[in-house]
PDB file of C-alpha atoms in Angstrom:
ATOM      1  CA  UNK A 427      -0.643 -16.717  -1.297  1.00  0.00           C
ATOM      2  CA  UNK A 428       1.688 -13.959  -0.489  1.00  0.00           C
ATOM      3  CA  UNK A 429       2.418 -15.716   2.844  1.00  0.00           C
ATOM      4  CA  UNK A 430       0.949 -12.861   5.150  1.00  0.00           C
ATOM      5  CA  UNK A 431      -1.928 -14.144   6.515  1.00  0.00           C
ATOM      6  CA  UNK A 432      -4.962 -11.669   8.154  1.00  0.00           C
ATOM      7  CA  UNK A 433      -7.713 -13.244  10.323  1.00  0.00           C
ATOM      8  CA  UNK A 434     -10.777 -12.739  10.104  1.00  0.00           C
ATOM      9  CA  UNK A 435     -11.170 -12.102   6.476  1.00  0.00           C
ATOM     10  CA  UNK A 436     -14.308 -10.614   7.068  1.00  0.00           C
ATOM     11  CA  UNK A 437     -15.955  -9.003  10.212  1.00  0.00           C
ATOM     12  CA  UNK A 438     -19.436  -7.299  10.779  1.00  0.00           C
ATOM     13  CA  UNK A 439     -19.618  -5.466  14.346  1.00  0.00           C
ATOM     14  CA  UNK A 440     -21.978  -3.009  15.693  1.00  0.00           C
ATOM     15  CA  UNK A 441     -21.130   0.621  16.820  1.00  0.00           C
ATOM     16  CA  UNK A 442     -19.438   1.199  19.775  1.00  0.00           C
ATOM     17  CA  UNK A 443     -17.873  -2.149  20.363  1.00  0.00           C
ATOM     18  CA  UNK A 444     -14.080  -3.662  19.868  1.00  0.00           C
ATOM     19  CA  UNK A 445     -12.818  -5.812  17.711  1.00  0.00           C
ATOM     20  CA  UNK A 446      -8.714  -7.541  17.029  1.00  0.00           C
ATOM     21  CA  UNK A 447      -7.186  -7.937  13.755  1.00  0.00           C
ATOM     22  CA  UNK A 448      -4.652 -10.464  13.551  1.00  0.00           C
ATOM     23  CA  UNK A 449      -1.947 -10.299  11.050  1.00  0.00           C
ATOM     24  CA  UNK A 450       1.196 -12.955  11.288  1.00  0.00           C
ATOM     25  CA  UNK A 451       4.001 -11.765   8.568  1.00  0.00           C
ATOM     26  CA  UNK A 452       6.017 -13.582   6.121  1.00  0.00           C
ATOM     27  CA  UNK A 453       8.742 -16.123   7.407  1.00  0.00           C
ATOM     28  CA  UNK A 454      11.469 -14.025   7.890  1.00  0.00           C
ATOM     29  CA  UNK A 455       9.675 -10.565   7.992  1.00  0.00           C
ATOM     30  CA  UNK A 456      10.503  -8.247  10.978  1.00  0.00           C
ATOM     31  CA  UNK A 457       8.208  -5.706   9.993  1.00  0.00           C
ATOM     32  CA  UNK A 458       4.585  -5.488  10.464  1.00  0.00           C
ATOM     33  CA  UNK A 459       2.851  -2.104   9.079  1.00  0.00           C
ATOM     34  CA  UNK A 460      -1.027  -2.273   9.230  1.00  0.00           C
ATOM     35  CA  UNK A 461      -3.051   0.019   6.445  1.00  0.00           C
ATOM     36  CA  UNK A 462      -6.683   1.401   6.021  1.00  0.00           C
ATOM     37  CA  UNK A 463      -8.127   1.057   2.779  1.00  0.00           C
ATOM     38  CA  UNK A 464     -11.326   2.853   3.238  1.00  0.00           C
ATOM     39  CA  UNK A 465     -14.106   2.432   0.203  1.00  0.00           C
ATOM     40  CA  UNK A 466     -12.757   3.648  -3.374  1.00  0.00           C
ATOM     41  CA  UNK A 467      -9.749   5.218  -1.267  1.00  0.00           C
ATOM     42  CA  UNK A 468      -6.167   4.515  -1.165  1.00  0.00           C
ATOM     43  CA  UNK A 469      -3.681   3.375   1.135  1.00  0.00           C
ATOM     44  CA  UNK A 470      -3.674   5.215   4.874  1.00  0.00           C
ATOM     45  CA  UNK A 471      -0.770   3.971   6.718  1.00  0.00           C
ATOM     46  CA  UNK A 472      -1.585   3.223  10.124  1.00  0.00           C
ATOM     47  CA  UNK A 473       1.487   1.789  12.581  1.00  0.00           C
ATOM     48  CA  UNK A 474       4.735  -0.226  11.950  1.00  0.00           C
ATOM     49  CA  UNK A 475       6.201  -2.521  14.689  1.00  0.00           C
ATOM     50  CA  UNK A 476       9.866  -3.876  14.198  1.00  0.00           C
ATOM     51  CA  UNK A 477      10.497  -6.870  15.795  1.00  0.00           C
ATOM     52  CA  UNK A 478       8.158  -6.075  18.756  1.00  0.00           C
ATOM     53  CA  UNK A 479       8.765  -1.879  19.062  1.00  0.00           C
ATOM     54  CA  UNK A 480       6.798   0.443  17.152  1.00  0.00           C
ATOM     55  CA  UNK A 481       9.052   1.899  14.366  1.00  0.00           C
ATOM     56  CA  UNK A 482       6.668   4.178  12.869  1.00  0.00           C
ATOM     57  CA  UNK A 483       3.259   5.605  13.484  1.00  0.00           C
ATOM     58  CA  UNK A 484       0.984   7.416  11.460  1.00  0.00           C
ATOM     59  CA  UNK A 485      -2.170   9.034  10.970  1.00  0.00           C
ATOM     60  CA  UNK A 486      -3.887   6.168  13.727  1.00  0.00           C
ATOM     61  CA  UNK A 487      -6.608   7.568  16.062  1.00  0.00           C
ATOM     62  CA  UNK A 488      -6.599   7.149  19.525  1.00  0.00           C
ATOM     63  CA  UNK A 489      -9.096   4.673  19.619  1.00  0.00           C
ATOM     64  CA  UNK A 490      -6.924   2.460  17.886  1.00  0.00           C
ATOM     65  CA  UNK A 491      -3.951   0.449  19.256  1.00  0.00           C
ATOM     66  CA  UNK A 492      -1.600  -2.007  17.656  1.00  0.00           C
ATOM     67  CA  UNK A 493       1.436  -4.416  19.322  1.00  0.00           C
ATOM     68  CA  UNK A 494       3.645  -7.421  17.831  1.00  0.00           C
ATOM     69  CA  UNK A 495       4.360  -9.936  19.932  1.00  0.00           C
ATOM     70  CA  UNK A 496       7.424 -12.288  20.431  1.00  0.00           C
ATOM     71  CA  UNK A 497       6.772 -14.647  17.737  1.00  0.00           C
ATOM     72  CA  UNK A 498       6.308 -11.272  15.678  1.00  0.00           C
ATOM     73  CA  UNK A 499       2.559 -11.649  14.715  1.00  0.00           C
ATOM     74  CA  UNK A 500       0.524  -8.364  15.610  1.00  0.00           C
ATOM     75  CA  UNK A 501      -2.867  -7.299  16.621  1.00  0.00           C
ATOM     76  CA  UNK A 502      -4.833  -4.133  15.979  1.00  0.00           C
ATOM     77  CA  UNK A 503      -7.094  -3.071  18.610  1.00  0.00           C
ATOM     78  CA  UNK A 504     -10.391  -0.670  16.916  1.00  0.00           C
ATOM     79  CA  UNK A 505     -11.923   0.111  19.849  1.00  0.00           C
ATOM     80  CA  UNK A 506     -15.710   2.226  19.646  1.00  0.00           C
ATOM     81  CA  UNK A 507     -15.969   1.739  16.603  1.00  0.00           C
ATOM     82  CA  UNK A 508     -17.671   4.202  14.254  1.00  0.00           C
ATOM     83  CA  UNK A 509     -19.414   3.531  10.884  1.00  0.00           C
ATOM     84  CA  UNK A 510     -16.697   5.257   9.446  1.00  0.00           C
ATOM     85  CA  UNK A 511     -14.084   2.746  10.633  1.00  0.00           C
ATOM     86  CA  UNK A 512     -15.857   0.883   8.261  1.00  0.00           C
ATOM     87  CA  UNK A 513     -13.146  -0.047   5.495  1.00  0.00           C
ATOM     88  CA  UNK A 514     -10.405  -3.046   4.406  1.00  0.00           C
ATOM     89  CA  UNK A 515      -7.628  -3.223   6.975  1.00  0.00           C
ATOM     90  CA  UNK A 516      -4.028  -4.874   5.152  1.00  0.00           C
ATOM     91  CA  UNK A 517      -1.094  -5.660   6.723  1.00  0.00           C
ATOM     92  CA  UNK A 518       1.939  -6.108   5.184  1.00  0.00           C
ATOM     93  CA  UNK A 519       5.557  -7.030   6.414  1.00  0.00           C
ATOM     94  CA  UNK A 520       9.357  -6.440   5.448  1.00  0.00           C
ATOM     95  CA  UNK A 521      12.406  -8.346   6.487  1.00  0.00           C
ATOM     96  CA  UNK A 522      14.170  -5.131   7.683  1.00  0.00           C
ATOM     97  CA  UNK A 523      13.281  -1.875   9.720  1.00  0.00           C
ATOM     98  CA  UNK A 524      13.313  -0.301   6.149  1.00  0.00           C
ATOM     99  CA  UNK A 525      11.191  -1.591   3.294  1.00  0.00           C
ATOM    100  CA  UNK A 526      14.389  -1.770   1.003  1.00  0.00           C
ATOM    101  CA  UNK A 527      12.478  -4.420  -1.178  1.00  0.00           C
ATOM    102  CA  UNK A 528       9.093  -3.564  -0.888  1.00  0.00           C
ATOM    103  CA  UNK A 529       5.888  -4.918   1.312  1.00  0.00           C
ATOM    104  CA  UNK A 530       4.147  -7.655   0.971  1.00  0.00           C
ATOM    105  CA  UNK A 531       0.735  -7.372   1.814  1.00  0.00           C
ATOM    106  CA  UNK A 532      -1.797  -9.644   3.300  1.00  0.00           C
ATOM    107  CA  UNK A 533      -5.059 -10.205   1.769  1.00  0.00           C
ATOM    108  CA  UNK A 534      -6.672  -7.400   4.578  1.00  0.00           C
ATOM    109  CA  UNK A 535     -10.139  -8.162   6.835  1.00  0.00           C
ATOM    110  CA  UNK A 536     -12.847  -6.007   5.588  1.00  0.00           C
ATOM    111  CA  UNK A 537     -14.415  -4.579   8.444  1.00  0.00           C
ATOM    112  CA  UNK A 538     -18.499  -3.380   8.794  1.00  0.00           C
ATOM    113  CA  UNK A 539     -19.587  -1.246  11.230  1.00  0.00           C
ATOM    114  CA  UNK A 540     -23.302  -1.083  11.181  1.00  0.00           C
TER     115      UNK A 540
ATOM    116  CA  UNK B 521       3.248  12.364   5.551  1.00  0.00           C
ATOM    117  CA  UNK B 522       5.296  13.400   2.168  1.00  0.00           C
ATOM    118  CA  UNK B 523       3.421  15.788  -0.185  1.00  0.00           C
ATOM    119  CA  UNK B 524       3.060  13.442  -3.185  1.00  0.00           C
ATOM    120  CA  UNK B 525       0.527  14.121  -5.557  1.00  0.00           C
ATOM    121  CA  UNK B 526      -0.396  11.131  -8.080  1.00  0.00           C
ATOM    122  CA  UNK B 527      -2.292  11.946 -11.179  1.00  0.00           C
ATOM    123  CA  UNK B 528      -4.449  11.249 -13.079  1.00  0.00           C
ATOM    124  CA  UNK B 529      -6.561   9.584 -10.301  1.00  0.00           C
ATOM    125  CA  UNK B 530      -8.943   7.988 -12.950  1.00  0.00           C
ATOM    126  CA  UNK B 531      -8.123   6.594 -16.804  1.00  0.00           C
ATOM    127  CA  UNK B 532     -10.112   4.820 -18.573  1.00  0.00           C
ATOM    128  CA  UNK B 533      -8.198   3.459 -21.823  1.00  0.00           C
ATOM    129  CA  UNK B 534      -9.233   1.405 -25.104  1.00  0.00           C
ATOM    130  CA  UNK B 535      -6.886  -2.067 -24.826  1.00  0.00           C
ATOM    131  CA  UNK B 536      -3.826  -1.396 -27.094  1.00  0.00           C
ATOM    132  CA  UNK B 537      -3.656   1.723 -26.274  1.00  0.00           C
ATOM    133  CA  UNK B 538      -0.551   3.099 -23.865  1.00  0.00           C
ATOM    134  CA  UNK B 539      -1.234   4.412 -20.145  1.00  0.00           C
ATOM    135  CA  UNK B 540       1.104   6.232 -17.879  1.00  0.00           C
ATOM    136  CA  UNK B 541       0.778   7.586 -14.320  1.00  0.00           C
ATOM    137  CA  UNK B 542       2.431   9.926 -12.844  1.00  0.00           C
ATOM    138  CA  UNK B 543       3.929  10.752  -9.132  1.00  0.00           C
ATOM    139  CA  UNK B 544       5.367  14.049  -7.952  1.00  0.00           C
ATOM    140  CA  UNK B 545       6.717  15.127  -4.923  1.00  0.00           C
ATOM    141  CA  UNK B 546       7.538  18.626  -3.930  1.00  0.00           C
ATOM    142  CA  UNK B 547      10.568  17.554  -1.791  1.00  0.00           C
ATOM    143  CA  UNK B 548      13.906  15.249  -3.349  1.00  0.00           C
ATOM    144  CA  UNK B 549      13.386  11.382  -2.829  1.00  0.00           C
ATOM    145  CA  UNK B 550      15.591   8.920  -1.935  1.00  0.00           C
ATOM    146  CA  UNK B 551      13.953   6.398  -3.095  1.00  0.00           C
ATOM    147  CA  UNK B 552      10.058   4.977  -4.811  1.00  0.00           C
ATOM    148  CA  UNK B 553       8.082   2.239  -5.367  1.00  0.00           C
ATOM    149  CA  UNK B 554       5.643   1.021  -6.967  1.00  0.00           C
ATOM    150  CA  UNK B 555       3.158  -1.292  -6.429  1.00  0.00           C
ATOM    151  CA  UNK B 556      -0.842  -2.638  -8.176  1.00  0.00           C
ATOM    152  CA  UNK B 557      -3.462  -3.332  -6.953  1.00  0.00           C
ATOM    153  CA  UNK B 558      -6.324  -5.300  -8.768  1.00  0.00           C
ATOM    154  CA  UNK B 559      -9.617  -5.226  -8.527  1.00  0.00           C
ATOM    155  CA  UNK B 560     -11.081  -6.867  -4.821  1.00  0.00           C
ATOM    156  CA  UNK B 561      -7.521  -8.116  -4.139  1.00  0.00           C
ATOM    157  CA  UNK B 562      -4.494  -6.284  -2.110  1.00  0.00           C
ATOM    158  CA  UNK B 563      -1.360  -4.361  -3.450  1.00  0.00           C
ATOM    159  CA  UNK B 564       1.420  -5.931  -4.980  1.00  0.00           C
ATOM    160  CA  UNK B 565       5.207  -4.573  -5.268  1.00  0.00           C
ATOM    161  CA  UNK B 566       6.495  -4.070  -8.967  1.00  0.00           C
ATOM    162  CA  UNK B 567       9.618  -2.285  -8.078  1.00  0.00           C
ATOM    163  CA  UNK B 568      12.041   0.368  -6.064  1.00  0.00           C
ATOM    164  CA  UNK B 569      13.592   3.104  -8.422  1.00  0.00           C
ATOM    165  CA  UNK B 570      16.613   4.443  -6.609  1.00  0.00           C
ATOM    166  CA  UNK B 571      18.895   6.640  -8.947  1.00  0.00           C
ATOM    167  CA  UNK B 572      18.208   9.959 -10.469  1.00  0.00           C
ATOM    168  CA  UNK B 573      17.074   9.220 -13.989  1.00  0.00           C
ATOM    169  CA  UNK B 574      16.763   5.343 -13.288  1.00  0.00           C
ATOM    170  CA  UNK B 575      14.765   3.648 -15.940  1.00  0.00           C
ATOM    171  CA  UNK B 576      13.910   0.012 -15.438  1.00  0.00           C
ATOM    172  CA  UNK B 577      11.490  -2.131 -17.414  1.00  0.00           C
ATOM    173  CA  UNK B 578       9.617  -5.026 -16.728  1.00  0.00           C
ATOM    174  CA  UNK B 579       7.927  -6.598 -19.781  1.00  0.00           C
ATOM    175  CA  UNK B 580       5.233  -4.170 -21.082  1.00  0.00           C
ATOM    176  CA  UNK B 581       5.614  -1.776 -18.276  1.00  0.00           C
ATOM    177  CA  UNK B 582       8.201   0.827 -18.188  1.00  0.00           C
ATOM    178  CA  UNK B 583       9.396   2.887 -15.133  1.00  0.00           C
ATOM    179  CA  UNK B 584      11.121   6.684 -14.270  1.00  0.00           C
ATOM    180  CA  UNK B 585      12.599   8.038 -11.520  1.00  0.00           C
ATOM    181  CA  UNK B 586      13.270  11.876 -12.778  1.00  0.00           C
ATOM    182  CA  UNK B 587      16.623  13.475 -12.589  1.00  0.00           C
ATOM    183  CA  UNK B 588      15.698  15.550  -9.591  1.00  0.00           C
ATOM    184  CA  UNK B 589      14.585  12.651  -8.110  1.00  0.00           C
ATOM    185  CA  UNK B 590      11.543  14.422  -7.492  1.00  0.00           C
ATOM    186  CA  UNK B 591       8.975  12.245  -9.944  1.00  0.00           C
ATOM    187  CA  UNK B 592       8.513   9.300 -11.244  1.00  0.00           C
ATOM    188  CA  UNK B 593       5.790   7.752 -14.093  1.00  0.00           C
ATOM    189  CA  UNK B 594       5.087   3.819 -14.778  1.00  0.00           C
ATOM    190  CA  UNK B 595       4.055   3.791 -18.417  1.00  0.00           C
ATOM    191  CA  UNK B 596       2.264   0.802 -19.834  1.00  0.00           C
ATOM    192  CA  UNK B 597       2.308  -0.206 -23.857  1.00  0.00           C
ATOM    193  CA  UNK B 598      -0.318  -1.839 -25.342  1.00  0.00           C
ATOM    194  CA  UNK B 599      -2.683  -1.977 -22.468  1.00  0.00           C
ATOM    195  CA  UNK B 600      -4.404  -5.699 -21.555  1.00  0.00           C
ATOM    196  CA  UNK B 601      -7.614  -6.561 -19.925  1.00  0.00           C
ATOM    197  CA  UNK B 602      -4.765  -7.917 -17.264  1.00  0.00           C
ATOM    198  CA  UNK B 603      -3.661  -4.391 -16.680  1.00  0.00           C
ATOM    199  CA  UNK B 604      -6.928  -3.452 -15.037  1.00  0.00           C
ATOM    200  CA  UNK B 605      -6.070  -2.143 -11.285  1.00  0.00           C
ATOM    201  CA  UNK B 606      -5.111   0.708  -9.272  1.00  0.00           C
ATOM    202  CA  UNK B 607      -1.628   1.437  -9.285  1.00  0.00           C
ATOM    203  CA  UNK B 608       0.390   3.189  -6.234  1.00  0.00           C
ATOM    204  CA  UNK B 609       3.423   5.153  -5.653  1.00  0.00           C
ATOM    205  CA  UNK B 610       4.906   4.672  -2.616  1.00  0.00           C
ATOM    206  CA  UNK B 611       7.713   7.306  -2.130  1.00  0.00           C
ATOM    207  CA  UNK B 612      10.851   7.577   0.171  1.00  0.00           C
ATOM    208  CA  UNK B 613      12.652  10.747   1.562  1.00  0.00           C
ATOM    209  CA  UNK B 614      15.146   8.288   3.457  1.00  0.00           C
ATOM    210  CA  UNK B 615      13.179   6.443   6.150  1.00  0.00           C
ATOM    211  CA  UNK B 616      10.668   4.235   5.005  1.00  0.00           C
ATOM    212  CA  UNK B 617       8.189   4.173   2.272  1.00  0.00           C
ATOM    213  CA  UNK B 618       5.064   4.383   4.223  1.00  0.00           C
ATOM    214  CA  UNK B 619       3.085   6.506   2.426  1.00  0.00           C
ATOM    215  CA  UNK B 620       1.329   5.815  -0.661  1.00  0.00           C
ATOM    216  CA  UNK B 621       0.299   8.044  -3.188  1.00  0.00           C
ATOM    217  CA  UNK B 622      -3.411   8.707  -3.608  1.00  0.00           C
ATOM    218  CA  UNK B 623      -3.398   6.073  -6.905  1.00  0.00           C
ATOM    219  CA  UNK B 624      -4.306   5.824  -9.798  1.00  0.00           C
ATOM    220  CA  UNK B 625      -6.981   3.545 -11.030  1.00  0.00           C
ATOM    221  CA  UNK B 626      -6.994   2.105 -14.426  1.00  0.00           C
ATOM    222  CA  UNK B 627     -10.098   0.521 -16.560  1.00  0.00           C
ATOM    223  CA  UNK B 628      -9.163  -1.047 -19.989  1.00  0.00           C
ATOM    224  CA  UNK B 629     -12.210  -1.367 -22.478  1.00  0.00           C
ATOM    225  CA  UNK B 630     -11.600  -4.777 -24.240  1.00  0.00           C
TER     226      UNK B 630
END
């Protein structure tokens, strides 16, 4: 347990429709930075909130929207979804702004779009 | 993001033999990690390499951060079955080490 936990673990949605992603980080962690793992691919970086701003923002589409609340879990919004949103979504978390001593990453929530 | 490319992308390897990947950046670092990723599970950070020529070793695995600071390998001696995975740069060019490298993804033949 790397103590970042990701809800649901697995999730099977239709085109066109929304789903959340939940992510709360490590005790400690100020950082959240969600990631899309698409099939056999690596690691697309996606958003980072710090302590409830977004820090940093990548290649993220429109259709996708992210926040961290006060008690510094986060949610990321996939809105009309495609089949190719289909993929493994991570989160991982840092103590400071700056990953000084690396991420640690959350199990992900493999999404299916069918 | 940076221009890092990480090669080779594939490498399939006899066990006891050595493996090394490599990461290379066409602009000066600050800073790298490193991280593996097994098979069905999520990545996991091995280390940050932070000075020009910097090598640091953890067990079998050895790593380099070049004298430019520009690229860095993580050699492996004596490959296991346990070294199976894909294994990730992640570099820095002073803010944040967001982006990964594309991987490379190892397969040991017991």
């Amino acid at each position: 347990d790397s103590g970042v936990t990701q809800t649901p673990k697995h999730l099977i949605t239709a085109t066109g429709q929304r789903v959340t992603l939940r992510c709360s980080p490590r005790s400690g962690d100020l950082s959240v930075y969600w990631y899309q793992q698409s099939l056999d691919q690596g690691l697309q970086f996606l958003i980072q909130y710090y302590n409830g701003e977004e820090r940093a923002k990548g290649n993220i589409l429109e259709r996708f929207s992210a926040q961290q609340f006060p008690d510094l879990h986060s949610e990321l919004n996939l809105s009309s979804l495609e089949l190719g949103d289909s993929a493994l979504y991570f989160c991982a978390s840092s103590v400071g702004a700056v990953g000084n001593y690396g991420y640690t990453f959350g199990s992900g929530t493999r999404l299916t779009v069918v | 993001g940076q221009q890092v490319m990480q090669i080779p992308q594939y490498q399939h390897v006899q066990e006891g033999e050595d493996f090394t990947t490599y990461c290379n950046s066409s602009t000066t670092l600050s800073n790298i990690q490193w991280y593996k990723q097994r098979p069905g599970g999520h990545p996991v950070f091995l280390i940050q390499l932070v000075k020009s020529g910097e090598v640091k070793k953890q067990k079998r695995l050895t790593f380099q951060f070049g004298e430019a600071k520009k690229n860095s390998s993580l050699h492996i001696t004596a490959t296991q079955t346990t070294d199976v995975g894909t294994y990730f740069c992640a570099p820095s060019t002073g803010a944040n080490n967001l982006f990964f490298g594309t991987g490379t993804r190892l397969t040991v033949i017991p």
